[in-house]
mmCIF file of C-alpha atoms in Angstrom:
data_model
loop_
_atom_site.group_PDB
_atom_site.id
_atom_site.type_symbol
_atom_site.label_atom_id
_atom_site.label_comp_id
_atom_site.label_asym_id
_atom_site.label_seq_id
_atom_site.Cartn_x
_atom_site.Cartn_y
_atom_site.Cartn_z
ATOM 1 C CA UNK N 1 102.583 -220.364 -21.219
ATOM 2 C CA UNK N 2 105.221 -219.030 -18.813
ATOM 3 C CA UNK N 3 106.693 -216.687 -21.439
ATOM 4 C CA UNK N 4 103.355 -215.107 -22.331
ATOM 5 C CA UNK N 5 102.465 -211.976 -20.245
ATOM 6 C CA UNK N 6 98.708 -212.465 -20.527
ATOM 7 C CA UNK N 7 99.073 -216.039 -19.320
ATOM 8 C CA UNK N 8 101.150 -214.952 -16.316
ATOM 9 C CA UNK N 9 98.542 -212.297 -15.531
ATOM 10 C CA UNK N 10 95.747 -214.861 -15.640
ATOM 11 C CA UNK N 11 97.665 -217.351 -13.469
ATOM 12 C CA UNK N 12 98.232 -214.624 -10.859
ATOM 13 C CA UNK N 13 94.538 -213.800 -10.865
ATOM 14 C CA UNK N 14 93.564 -217.478 -10.539
ATOM 15 C CA UNK N 15 96.009 -217.896 -7.642
ATOM 16 C CA UNK N 16 94.437 -214.973 -5.795
ATOM 17 C CA UNK N 17 90.917 -216.273 -6.435
ATOM 18 C CA UNK N 18 91.885 -219.754 -5.261
ATOM 19 C CA UNK N 19 93.506 -218.410 -2.083
ATOM 20 C CA UNK N 20 90.423 -216.350 -1.263
ATOM 21 C CA UNK N 21 88.398 -219.507 -0.650
ATOM 22 C CA UNK N 22 85.316 -217.735 -1.957
ATOM 23 C CA UNK N 23 84.304 -220.349 -4.511
ATOM 24 C CA UNK N 24 83.915 -223.396 -2.307
ATOM 25 C CA UNK N 25 82.048 -225.564 -4.827
ATOM 26 C CA UNK N 26 84.938 -225.650 -7.292
ATOM 27 C CA UNK N 27 86.717 -228.852 -6.303
ATOM 28 C CA UNK N 28 90.064 -228.471 -8.057
ATOM 29 C CA UNK N 29 92.148 -225.790 -9.754
ATOM 30 C CA UNK N 30 94.778 -227.003 -12.220
ATOM 31 C CA UNK N 31 97.290 -224.947 -14.195
ATOM 32 C CA UNK N 32 98.951 -226.500 -17.253
ATOM 33 C CA UNK N 33 101.855 -225.074 -19.241
ATOM 34 C CA UNK N 34 100.723 -225.334 -22.870
ATOM 35 C CA UNK N 35 104.301 -225.780 -24.107
ATOM 36 C CA UNK N 36 104.795 -228.890 -21.985
ATOM 37 C CA UNK N 37 101.305 -230.266 -22.528
ATOM 38 C CA UNK N 38 100.491 -233.251 -24.713
ATOM 39 C CA UNK N 39 98.853 -232.210 -27.980
ATOM 40 C CA UNK N 40 96.097 -234.782 -27.429
ATOM 41 C CA UNK N 41 95.030 -232.934 -24.270
ATOM 42 C CA UNK N 42 94.951 -229.595 -26.084
ATOM 43 C CA UNK N 43 92.840 -231.138 -28.840
ATOM 44 C CA UNK N 44 90.522 -232.840 -26.367
ATOM 45 C CA UNK N 45 89.671 -229.550 -24.687
ATOM 46 C CA UNK N 46 89.900 -227.513 -27.892
ATOM 47 C CA UNK N 47 92.647 -225.202 -26.655
ATOM 48 C CA UNK N 48 93.982 -223.142 -29.549
ATOM 49 C CA UNK N 49 95.309 -220.051 -27.764
ATOM 50 C CA UNK N 50 96.861 -219.042 -24.465
ATOM 51 C CA UNK N 51 95.699 -218.297 -21.916
ATOM 52 C CA UNK N 52 92.544 -220.450 -22.003
ATOM 53 C CA UNK N 53 90.365 -221.369 -19.038
ATOM 54 C CA UNK N 54 88.528 -224.688 -19.327
ATOM 55 C CA UNK N 55 85.678 -225.366 -16.884
ATOM 56 C CA UNK N 56 84.806 -229.039 -16.396
ATOM 57 C CA UNK N 57 82.159 -231.076 -14.645
ATOM 58 C CA UNK N 58 84.125 -234.158 -13.615
ATOM 59 C CA UNK N 59 86.958 -235.048 -16.008
ATOM 60 C CA UNK N 60 85.327 -234.811 -19.386
ATOM 61 C CA UNK N 61 82.153 -232.743 -19.413
ATOM 62 C CA UNK N 62 83.049 -229.244 -20.641
ATOM 63 C CA UNK N 63 80.907 -226.494 -19.161
ATOM 64 C CA UNK N 64 82.615 -223.568 -20.859
ATOM 65 C CA UNK N 65 85.955 -222.410 -22.286
ATOM 66 C CA UNK N 66 87.273 -218.865 -22.072
ATOM 67 C CA UNK N 67 90.161 -217.464 -24.104
ATOM 68 C CA UNK N 68 92.145 -214.330 -23.313
ATOM 69 C CA UNK N 69 93.221 -212.375 -20.251
ATOM 70 C CA UNK N 70 90.054 -210.454 -19.432
ATOM 71 C CA UNK N 71 90.227 -210.695 -15.629
ATOM 72 C CA UNK N 72 86.765 -209.241 -15.058
ATOM 73 C CA UNK N 73 85.138 -211.682 -17.471
ATOM 74 C CA UNK N 74 87.157 -214.567 -16.027
ATOM 75 C CA UNK N 75 86.064 -213.717 -12.489
ATOM 76 C CA UNK N 76 82.419 -213.485 -13.600
ATOM 77 C CA UNK N 77 82.678 -216.854 -15.370
ATOM 78 C CA UNK N 78 84.300 -218.464 -12.325
ATOM 79 C CA UNK N 79 81.431 -217.167 -10.199
ATOM 80 C CA UNK N 80 78.845 -218.586 -12.610
ATOM 81 C CA UNK N 81 80.659 -221.937 -12.670
ATOM 82 C CA UNK N 82 80.707 -222.066 -8.885
ATOM 83 C CA UNK N 83 76.931 -221.589 -8.905
ATOM 84 C CA UNK N 84 76.564 -224.309 -11.542
ATOM 85 C CA UNK N 85 78.645 -226.686 -9.441
ATOM 86 C CA UNK N 86 76.437 -225.845 -6.461
ATOM 87 C CA UNK N 87 73.431 -227.091 -8.428
ATOM 88 C CA UNK N 88 74.917 -230.589 -8.493
ATOM 89 C CA UNK N 89 75.087 -232.019 -4.942
ATOM 90 C CA UNK N 90 78.148 -234.122 -4.190
ATOM 91 C CA UNK N 91 76.048 -236.651 -2.301
ATOM 92 C CA UNK N 92 73.264 -238.324 -4.262
ATOM 93 C CA UNK N 93 71.262 -238.621 -1.024
ATOM 94 C CA UNK N 94 70.786 -234.845 -1.082
ATOM 95 C CA UNK N 95 68.226 -235.353 -3.827
ATOM 96 C CA UNK N 96 64.778 -235.974 -2.333
ATOM 97 C CA UNK N 97 63.501 -237.521 -5.563
ATOM 98 C CA UNK N 98 64.674 -238.252 -9.085
ATOM 99 C CA UNK N 99 62.461 -235.417 -10.306
ATOM 100 C CA UNK N 100 64.298 -232.969 -8.023
ATOM 101 C CA UNK N 101 67.614 -234.199 -9.377
ATOM 102 C CA UNK N 102 66.490 -233.812 -13.002
ATOM 103 C CA UNK N 103 65.053 -230.342 -12.437
ATOM 104 C CA UNK N 104 68.317 -229.172 -10.866
ATOM 105 C CA UNK N 105 70.397 -230.658 -13.657
ATOM 106 C CA UNK N 106 68.421 -229.070 -16.500
ATOM 107 C CA UNK N 107 68.927 -225.670 -14.838
ATOM 108 C CA UNK N 108 72.699 -225.904 -14.424
ATOM 109 C CA UNK N 109 73.245 -223.473 -17.318
ATOM 110 C CA UNK N 110 71.085 -221.262 -19.575
ATOM 111 C CA UNK N 111 71.645 -223.727 -22.425
ATOM 112 C CA UNK N 112 71.927 -227.319 -21.201
ATOM 113 C CA UNK N 113 72.621 -230.356 -23.397
ATOM 114 C CA UNK N 114 72.198 -233.970 -22.329
ATOM 115 C CA UNK N 115 74.207 -236.141 -24.676
ATOM 116 C CA UNK N 116 76.223 -239.307 -25.070
ATOM 117 C CA UNK N 117 79.813 -238.437 -24.290
ATOM 118 C CA UNK N 118 81.223 -234.932 -23.963
ATOM 119 C CA UNK N 119 81.427 -232.000 -26.408
ATOM 120 C CA UNK N 120 85.059 -232.852 -27.131
ATOM 121 C CA UNK N 121 84.349 -236.583 -27.432
ATOM 122 C CA UNK N 122 80.741 -237.285 -28.541
ATOM 123 C CA UNK N 123 79.903 -240.974 -28.391
ATOM 124 C CA UNK N 124 77.109 -241.169 -30.946
ATOM 125 C CA UNK N 125 76.535 -239.624 -34.372
ATOM 126 C CA UNK N 126 73.542 -237.601 -33.198
ATOM 127 C CA UNK N 127 75.478 -235.997 -30.342
ATOM 128 C CA UNK N 128 78.385 -235.362 -32.740
ATOM 129 C CA UNK N 129 76.040 -233.692 -35.242
ATOM 130 C CA UNK N 130 74.596 -231.461 -32.523
ATOM 131 C CA UNK N 131 78.075 -230.368 -31.396
ATOM 132 C CA UNK N 132 78.847 -229.277 -34.948
ATOM 133 C CA UNK N 133 75.677 -227.176 -35.062
ATOM 134 C CA UNK N 134 76.283 -225.610 -31.645
ATOM 135 C CA UNK N 135 79.795 -224.360 -32.447
ATOM 136 C CA UNK N 136 80.192 -220.818 -31.130
ATOM 137 C CA UNK N 137 77.314 -221.183 -28.657
ATOM 138 C CA UNK N 138 77.992 -221.395 -24.922
ATOM 139 C CA UNK N 139 76.322 -224.362 -23.245
ATOM 140 C CA UNK N 140 76.828 -226.892 -20.495
ATOM 141 C CA UNK N 141 76.558 -230.618 -21.050
ATOM 142 C CA UNK N 142 75.891 -233.808 -19.133
ATOM 143 C CA UNK N 143 77.027 -237.254 -20.250
ATOM 144 C CA UNK N 144 73.988 -239.502 -19.788
ATOM 145 C CA UNK N 145 76.168 -242.605 -20.223
ATOM 146 C CA UNK N 146 77.667 -242.010 -16.781
ATOM 147 C CA UNK N 147 74.313 -241.933 -14.954
ATOM 148 C CA UNK N 148 71.653 -244.412 -16.054
ATOM 149 C CA UNK N 149 69.114 -243.000 -13.603
ATOM 150 C CA UNK N 150 69.315 -239.605 -15.319
ATOM 151 C CA UNK N 151 69.364 -241.267 -18.734
ATOM 152 C CA UNK N 152 66.121 -243.128 -18.103
ATOM 153 C CA UNK N 153 64.483 -240.331 -16.113
ATOM 154 C CA UNK N 154 64.863 -237.670 -18.805
ATOM 155 C CA UNK N 155 63.092 -239.910 -21.326
ATOM 156 C CA UNK N 156 59.848 -238.898 -19.624
ATOM 157 C CA UNK N 157 60.388 -235.419 -21.122
ATOM 158 C CA UNK N 158 61.796 -236.554 -24.486
ATOM 159 C CA UNK N 159 62.349 -240.161 -25.646
ATOM 160 C CA UNK N 160 65.735 -239.812 -27.362
ATOM 161 C CA UNK N 161 69.151 -238.169 -27.045
ATOM 162 C CA UNK N 162 70.615 -235.618 -27.297
ATOM 163 C CA UNK N 163 68.199 -233.289 -25.498
ATOM 164 C CA UNK N 164 68.482 -229.480 -25.338
ATOM 165 C CA UNK N 165 67.028 -227.263 -22.595
ATOM 166 C CA UNK N 166 66.834 -223.455 -22.663
ATOM 167 C CA UNK N 167 66.491 -221.768 -19.254
ATOM 168 C CA UNK N 168 65.214 -225.047 -17.822
ATOM 169 C CA UNK N 169 62.611 -225.611 -20.546
ATOM 170 C CA UNK N 170 62.826 -228.423 -23.071
ATOM 171 C CA UNK N 171 63.596 -227.342 -26.624
ATOM 172 C CA UNK N 172 63.794 -230.884 -27.995
ATOM 173 C CA UNK N 173 66.399 -232.941 -29.783
ATOM 174 C CA UNK N 174 68.669 -232.784 -32.805
ATOM 175 C CA UNK N 175 65.770 -232.602 -35.283
ATOM 176 C CA UNK N 176 64.337 -229.567 -33.467
ATOM 177 C CA UNK N 177 67.640 -227.708 -33.693
ATOM 178 C CA UNK N 178 67.949 -228.620 -37.375
ATOM 179 C CA UNK N 179 64.418 -227.335 -37.958
ATOM 180 C CA UNK N 180 65.240 -224.034 -36.251
ATOM 181 C CA UNK N 181 68.317 -223.605 -38.435
ATOM 182 C CA UNK N 182 66.373 -224.574 -41.552
ATOM 183 C CA UNK N 183 63.412 -222.292 -40.859
ATOM 184 C CA UNK N 184 65.743 -219.360 -40.207
ATOM 185 C CA UNK N 185 67.721 -219.866 -43.412
ATOM 186 C CA UNK N 186 64.610 -220.377 -45.555
ATOM 187 C CA UNK N 187 62.714 -217.358 -44.245
ATOM 188 C CA UNK N 188 60.419 -215.949 -46.909
ATOM 189 C CA UNK N 189 61.104 -212.341 -45.969
ATOM 190 C CA UNK N 190 64.889 -212.746 -46.217
ATOM 191 C CA UNK N 191 65.085 -209.435 -44.333
ATOM 192 C CA UNK N 192 67.257 -210.864 -41.593
ATOM 193 C CA UNK N 193 68.314 -214.461 -41.316
ATOM 194 C CA UNK N 194 68.843 -215.261 -37.673
ATOM 195 C CA UNK N 195 71.772 -217.348 -36.593
ATOM 196 C CA UNK N 196 71.158 -220.240 -34.230
ATOM 197 C CA UNK N 197 72.789 -218.166 -31.512
ATOM 198 C CA UNK N 198 70.182 -215.423 -32.059
ATOM 199 C CA UNK N 199 67.373 -217.985 -31.965
ATOM 200 C CA UNK N 200 68.590 -219.528 -28.722
ATOM 201 C CA UNK N 201 69.007 -216.097 -27.129
ATOM 202 C CA UNK N 202 65.449 -215.219 -28.135
ATOM 203 C CA UNK N 203 64.184 -218.470 -26.581
ATOM 204 C CA UNK N 204 66.073 -217.673 -23.390
ATOM 205 C CA UNK N 205 64.517 -214.220 -23.245
ATOM 206 C CA UNK N 206 60.991 -215.529 -23.829
ATOM 207 C CA UNK N 207 61.420 -218.114 -21.089
ATOM 208 C CA UNK N 208 62.908 -215.600 -18.657
ATOM 209 C CA UNK N 209 60.196 -212.949 -18.992
ATOM 210 C CA UNK N 210 57.610 -215.635 -18.244
ATOM 211 C CA UNK N 211 59.539 -217.165 -15.348
ATOM 212 C CA UNK N 212 57.204 -215.509 -12.807
ATOM 213 C CA UNK N 213 53.908 -213.543 -12.994
ATOM 214 C CA UNK N 214 55.874 -210.385 -12.152
ATOM 215 C CA UNK N 215 59.453 -210.401 -13.439
ATOM 216 C CA UNK N 216 61.980 -207.613 -12.881
ATOM 217 C CA UNK N 217 65.215 -207.247 -14.859
ATOM 218 C CA UNK N 218 67.520 -205.103 -12.789
ATOM 219 C CA UNK N 219 71.106 -204.372 -11.805
ATOM 220 C CA UNK N 220 71.887 -206.474 -8.770
ATOM 221 C CA UNK N 221 69.363 -208.301 -6.604
ATOM 222 C CA UNK N 222 66.351 -207.033 -4.613
ATOM 223 C CA UNK N 223 68.338 -207.409 -1.379
ATOM 224 C CA UNK N 224 71.408 -205.761 -2.899
ATOM 225 C CA UNK N 225 70.515 -203.436 -5.820
ATOM 226 C CA UNK N 226 73.504 -202.094 -7.731
ATOM 227 C CA UNK N 227 72.004 -198.850 -9.054
ATOM 228 C CA UNK N 228 69.615 -196.223 -7.703
ATOM 229 C CA UNK N 229 66.895 -196.935 -10.260
ATOM 230 C CA UNK N 230 66.846 -200.639 -9.409
ATOM 231 C CA UNK N 231 66.767 -199.858 -5.698
ATOM 232 C CA UNK N 232 63.835 -197.495 -6.136
ATOM 233 C CA UNK N 233 61.683 -199.864 -8.193
ATOM 234 C CA UNK N 234 62.283 -202.696 -5.694
ATOM 235 C CA UNK N 235 61.147 -200.415 -2.872
ATOM 236 C CA UNK N 236 58.000 -199.435 -4.793
ATOM 237 C CA UNK N 237 57.060 -203.045 -5.528
ATOM 238 C CA UNK N 238 57.770 -204.158 -1.963
ATOM 239 C CA UNK N 239 55.791 -201.277 -0.459
ATOM 240 C CA UNK N 240 52.847 -202.251 -2.680
ATOM 241 C CA UNK N 241 53.130 -205.846 -1.392
ATOM 242 C CA UNK N 242 53.800 -207.158 -4.899
ATOM 243 C CA UNK N 243 55.666 -210.454 -5.087
ATOM 244 C CA UNK N 244 58.164 -210.591 -7.920
ATOM 245 C CA UNK N 245 61.119 -212.547 -9.208
ATOM 246 C CA UNK N 246 64.209 -210.848 -10.625
ATOM 247 C CA UNK N 247 67.163 -211.319 -12.929
ATOM 248 C CA UNK N 248 70.502 -209.555 -12.492
ATOM 249 C CA UNK N 249 71.445 -208.301 -15.963
ATOM 250 C CA UNK N 250 74.997 -207.594 -14.762
ATOM 251 C CA UNK N 251 75.549 -211.365 -14.531
ATOM 252 C CA UNK N 252 74.755 -212.068 -18.190
ATOM 253 C CA UNK N 253 75.727 -209.602 -20.903
ATOM 254 C CA UNK N 254 73.883 -211.554 -23.625
ATOM 255 C CA UNK N 255 70.618 -211.082 -21.727
ATOM 256 C CA UNK N 256 71.488 -207.484 -20.870
ATOM 257 C CA UNK N 257 72.007 -206.491 -24.504
ATOM 258 C CA UNK N 258 69.509 -208.897 -26.048
ATOM 259 C CA UNK N 259 66.569 -207.790 -23.922
ATOM 260 C CA UNK N 260 67.006 -204.183 -25.068
ATOM 261 C CA UNK N 261 66.352 -205.224 -28.663
ATOM 262 C CA UNK N 262 63.749 -207.835 -27.775
ATOM 263 C CA UNK N 263 61.635 -205.395 -25.758
ATOM 264 C CA UNK N 264 62.517 -202.268 -27.729
ATOM 265 C CA UNK N 265 63.258 -200.673 -24.354
ATOM 266 C CA UNK N 266 66.772 -199.208 -24.041
ATOM 267 C CA UNK N 267 67.238 -198.907 -20.278
ATOM 268 C CA UNK N 268 67.018 -200.825 -17.008
ATOM 269 C CA UNK N 269 65.231 -201.776 -14.848
ATOM 270 C CA UNK N 270 62.502 -203.412 -16.959
ATOM 271 C CA UNK N 271 59.319 -204.835 -15.449
ATOM 272 C CA UNK N 272 57.235 -207.611 -17.016
ATOM 273 C CA UNK N 273 53.824 -208.897 -15.961
ATOM 274 C CA UNK N 274 52.676 -212.253 -17.330
ATOM 275 C CA UNK N 275 55.359 -212.056 -20.010
ATOM 276 C CA UNK N 276 54.373 -208.567 -21.233
ATOM 277 C CA UNK N 277 56.521 -205.455 -20.811
ATOM 278 C CA UNK N 278 55.095 -202.836 -18.465
ATOM 279 C CA UNK N 279 58.044 -200.472 -18.713
ATOM 280 C CA UNK N 280 60.756 -198.972 -16.556
ATOM 281 C CA UNK N 281 60.980 -197.031 -13.327
ATOM 282 C CA UNK N 282 59.211 -193.886 -14.604
ATOM 283 C CA UNK N 283 56.105 -195.815 -15.636
ATOM 284 C CA UNK N 284 55.980 -197.784 -12.389
ATOM 285 C CA UNK N 285 56.398 -194.571 -10.379
ATOM 286 C CA UNK N 286 53.530 -192.974 -12.309
ATOM 287 C CA UNK N 287 51.300 -195.977 -11.651
ATOM 288 C CA UNK N 288 52.184 -195.888 -7.963
ATOM 289 C CA UNK N 289 51.279 -192.206 -7.742
ATOM 290 C CA UNK N 290 47.908 -192.945 -9.338
ATOM 291 C CA UNK N 291 47.212 -195.482 -6.588
ATOM 292 C CA UNK N 292 46.618 -199.241 -6.321
ATOM 293 C CA UNK N 293 49.728 -200.276 -8.200
ATOM 294 C CA UNK N 294 48.956 -204.000 -8.020
ATOM 295 C CA UNK N 295 45.629 -203.681 -9.843
ATOM 296 C CA UNK N 296 47.086 -201.336 -12.439
ATOM 297 C CA UNK N 297 49.975 -203.664 -13.233
ATOM 298 C CA UNK N 298 47.711 -206.592 -14.047
ATOM 299 C CA UNK N 299 45.013 -204.477 -15.746
ATOM 300 C CA UNK N 300 47.497 -202.760 -18.074
ATOM 301 C CA UNK N 301 48.220 -205.997 -19.941
ATOM 302 C CA UNK N 302 44.629 -207.218 -20.313
#
């Protein structure tokens, strides 16, 4: 809204980002004055406050919405969306095989839903029921009605729709989500009933720590560490000729905070081998001083 300072601030930021040309995969930037906007459009995209950023695949598939004038968070989200758009080639011929296409699609976002219709306009009762359950949870979606090849191809993994994937791994369908919610709310211990959001975060963490035999959670990337501790541990692993994958915890605050509780380890970097926590920089340095770091890393979890 033109009269709202936070909205003006966000528009200025978006204008600067758009002019920079940095995010080349984002095809179109559109600014809409909420006061002059049709109510049906606001309802369709679930806009209840200004400013609100709505990220779309195509015209109808909502990737994420973001309320408020947090410029840093908005910039981070724009960057993540640009990467998600990059995962979907504009030209279908860029896919070598259907399997390649499916594998790229299921990894567009940490939580990916394949459904009939869009989150704002589900086109079957099962997709509608799933949207109700997933309220408050960030996810991307793909309308399988617009691509029959994807619709038929994904049935190899799961025969019905909707389908939910966490970090590229199949969770299942509507019944699986209902079962997760039910099992959490009927826990015998009753010590702490997990919300669905907690459950999905835990699934993401479990999948991430097992993404590679040696997995490093760090600030930045191995080629561009963003703290001294992360830089040092990358150098140690590289000098020991240890191949590893990494995850930049600065790109995902849910993972950054969630992994601390999950691993009961309060600091970063964190190193995992075969899904088990080894520790942080101090432990890796100690192992390196003792010699033959590669053997010690794999022996310490056996």
